[in-house]
Every structure is written in structure tokens, then in C-alpha cells.
CSV table of C-alpha atoms in Angstrom, one decimal:
chain,number,residue,atom,x,y,z
A,7,MET,CA,5.4,-39.5,-61.8
A,8,SER,CA,6.4,-36.5,-59.7
A,9,PHE,CA,5.0,-33.3,-58.3
A,10,LYS,CA,5.6,-30.2,-60.4
A,11,PHE,CA,7.7,-28.5,-57.8
A,12,GLU,CA,10.2,-31.4,-57.7
A,13,LYS,CA,11.4,-30.3,-61.1
A,14,LEU,CA,12.2,-26.8,-60.0
A,15,ILE,CA,15.9,-26.1,-59.5
A,16,ILE,CA,15.0,-23.5,-56.9
A,17,TRP,CA,13.1,-26.1,-54.9
A,18,GLN,CA,16.0,-28.6,-55.2
A,19,LYS,CA,18.6,-26.0,-54.1
A,20,SER,CA,16.4,-24.9,-51.2
A,21,MET,CA,16.1,-28.5,-50.1
A,22,GLU,CA,19.9,-28.8,-50.1
A,23,PHE,CA,20.2,-25.5,-48.4
A,24,GLY,CA,17.9,-26.5,-45.6
A,25,GLU,CA,20.0,-29.6,-44.9
A,26,ILE,CA,23.2,-27.5,-44.8
A,27,ILE,CA,21.5,-25.3,-42.2
A,28,PHE,CA,20.2,-28.3,-40.2
A,29,ASN,CA,23.7,-29.8,-40.1
A,30,LEU,CA,25.3,-26.5,-39.1
A,31,SER,CA,22.8,-25.9,-36.3
A,32,GLN,CA,23.5,-29.3,-34.8
A,33,TYR,CA,26.6,-27.7,-33.3
A,34,PHE,CA,24.9,-24.8,-31.7
A,35,PRO,CA,24.9,-24.8,-27.8
A,36,LYS,CA,22.1,-26.9,-26.2
A,37,ASP,CA,20.7,-23.8,-24.5
A,38,GLU,CA,19.8,-22.5,-28.0
A,39,ALA,CA,17.7,-25.5,-28.8
A,40,PHE,CA,14.4,-23.7,-28.4
A,41,ASN,CA,15.7,-20.3,-29.6
A,42,LEU,CA,18.2,-19.8,-32.4
A,43,THR,CA,18.5,-23.5,-33.4
A,44,SER,CA,14.8,-23.9,-33.8
A,45,GLN,CA,14.4,-20.5,-35.5
A,46,ILE,CA,17.1,-21.1,-38.1
A,47,ARG,CA,15.8,-24.5,-38.9
A,48,ARG,CA,12.2,-23.4,-39.3
A,49,ALA,CA,13.2,-20.4,-41.5
A,50,SER,CA,15.4,-22.5,-43.8
A,51,ASP,CA,12.9,-25.3,-44.1
A,52,SER,CA,10.2,-22.7,-44.9
A,53,ILE,CA,12.1,-21.7,-48.1
A,54,ALA,CA,11.4,-25.0,-49.9
A,55,LEU,CA,8.0,-25.4,-48.2
A,56,ASN,CA,6.7,-22.2,-49.6
A,57,ILE,CA,8.0,-23.0,-53.1
A,58,SER,CA,6.2,-26.3,-53.1
A,59,GLU,CA,3.0,-24.9,-51.5
A,60,GLY,CA,2.8,-22.0,-54.0
A,61,CYS,CA,3.5,-24.3,-57.0
A,62,ILE,CA,0.5,-26.6,-56.4
A,63,LEU,CA,-3.0,-25.5,-57.6
A,64,GLN,CA,-2.2,-21.8,-57.2
A,65,SER,CA,-2.6,-19.0,-59.7
A,66,LYS,CA,0.5,-17.4,-61.1
A,67,LEU,CA,-0.1,-14.4,-58.8
A,68,GLU,CA,-0.4,-16.6,-55.8
A,69,PHE,CA,2.7,-18.6,-56.8
A,70,LYS,CA,4.7,-15.3,-57.0
A,71,LYS,CA,3.4,-14.4,-53.5
A,72,PHE,CA,4.6,-17.7,-52.1
A,73,LEU,CA,8.0,-17.2,-53.8
A,74,GLY,CA,8.1,-13.9,-51.9
A,75,TYR,CA,7.5,-15.8,-48.7
A,76,SER,CA,10.5,-18.0,-49.6
A,77,ILE,CA,12.7,-15.0,-50.1
A,78,ARG,CA,11.6,-13.6,-46.7
A,79,SER,CA,12.4,-16.9,-45.0
A,80,LEU,CA,15.8,-16.8,-46.6
A,81,ALA,CA,16.4,-13.3,-45.2
A,82,GLU,CA,15.3,-14.6,-41.8
A,83,THR,CA,17.8,-17.5,-42.1
A,84,VAL,CA,20.6,-15.0,-43.0
A,85,THR,CA,19.7,-12.9,-39.9
A,86,CYS,CA,20.0,-16.1,-37.8
A,87,LEU,CA,23.4,-16.8,-39.4
A,88,TYR,CA,24.5,-13.3,-38.3
A,89,LYS,CA,23.3,-14.1,-34.8
A,90,ALA,CA,25.2,-17.4,-34.8
A,91,LYS,CA,28.4,-15.6,-36.0
A,92,ASN,CA,28.1,-12.9,-33.5
A,93,ARG,CA,27.6,-15.4,-30.7
A,94,LYS,CA,30.7,-17.3,-32.0
A,95,TYR,CA,28.7,-20.5,-32.9
A,96,ILE,CA,30.1,-20.4,-36.4
A,97,THR,CA,33.4,-19.1,-37.8
A,98,GLU,CA,33.6,-16.1,-40.1
A,99,GLU,CA,34.6,-18.4,-42.9
A,100,LYS,CA,31.6,-20.7,-42.4
A,101,PHE,CA,29.4,-17.6,-42.2
A,102,SER,CA,30.8,-16.2,-45.5
A,103,GLU,CA,30.4,-19.6,-47.3
A,104,ILE,CA,26.7,-20.0,-46.3
A,105,TYR,CA,26.0,-16.3,-46.8
A,106,ASN,CA,27.2,-16.6,-50.4
A,107,GLU,CA,25.0,-19.6,-50.9
A,108,SER,CA,22.1,-17.7,-49.4
A,109,TYR,CA,22.7,-14.8,-51.7
A,110,SER,CA,22.9,-17.0,-54.8
A,111,LEU,CA,19.7,-18.9,-53.9
A,112,MET,CA,17.9,-15.6,-53.3
A,113,ASN,CA,18.9,-14.3,-56.7
A,114,GLN,CA,17.8,-17.5,-58.3
A,115,ILE,CA,14.3,-17.4,-56.6
A,116,ILE,CA,13.9,-13.7,-57.6
A,117,ALA,CA,14.9,-14.4,-61.3
A,118,PHE,CA,12.5,-17.3,-61.4
A,119,ARG,CA,9.7,-15.2,-59.9
A,120,ASN,CA,10.4,-12.4,-62.4
A,121,GLN,CA,9.9,-14.9,-65.3
A,122,ILE,CA,6.4,-15.8,-64.2
A,123,LYS,CA,3.9,-13.8,-66.3
A,124,GLU,CA,0.6,-13.1,-64.8
């Protein structure tokens, strides 16, 4: 027995992505704990949270709306990554690696959303 969203590849990948961001942000300076660290963690966690929330007992139109929220949370996460790179909390290489993962995840969520017929 499992929830419907647990079978979705985009949910699984967004869960993994959230853990990558959590582990990355552990190395941000302590004075960022209530700012950038908190923000990037909440934004990245929100990707999977919105997928699961939209998947359960929602119309197809509502589900598509929640997938849009996930995409927005992903964009927020990427903006936080830019902040971390600009503040020298992460290297250019690490930024590029996670940026590419972000872009791939975004395209997968968009493709999934486009397949949902109302």
C-alpha cells in the first residue's frame, strides 16, 4: 500500500533534490541560519510537498496548479543558489552541478504537467 504520489518519478526526484539542498546548506555560515539557509531549505522542500498535496484528492486542474507551485519553488531554490554562489558559500562547480539538476527537474515537472488532460 502506498500513496499515489509516491509512485511519481517527479516526487521521488524532488525528494532527493531536497536532501541535496539540505546537505549543501549545512555548510552555509551560521549567521545565515534564519536567512538564506532557512529559505533555500523551505523552497526546496516545497517542491515535493506541493506535488504530494496536489496529487491527493484534487481535480486535474488543481493538480496542475500545484505542479506550478512546485516549479515556482524550484525557481526560488535556484535564486537562493545564485545568492549562495555570489556570497562564496558554494563553488562555481557545485553551483553548476545543482543548477543542471534543477533545470532537469523543472523540465520533468513541466513535461508531466503538460501530459495531464483536463
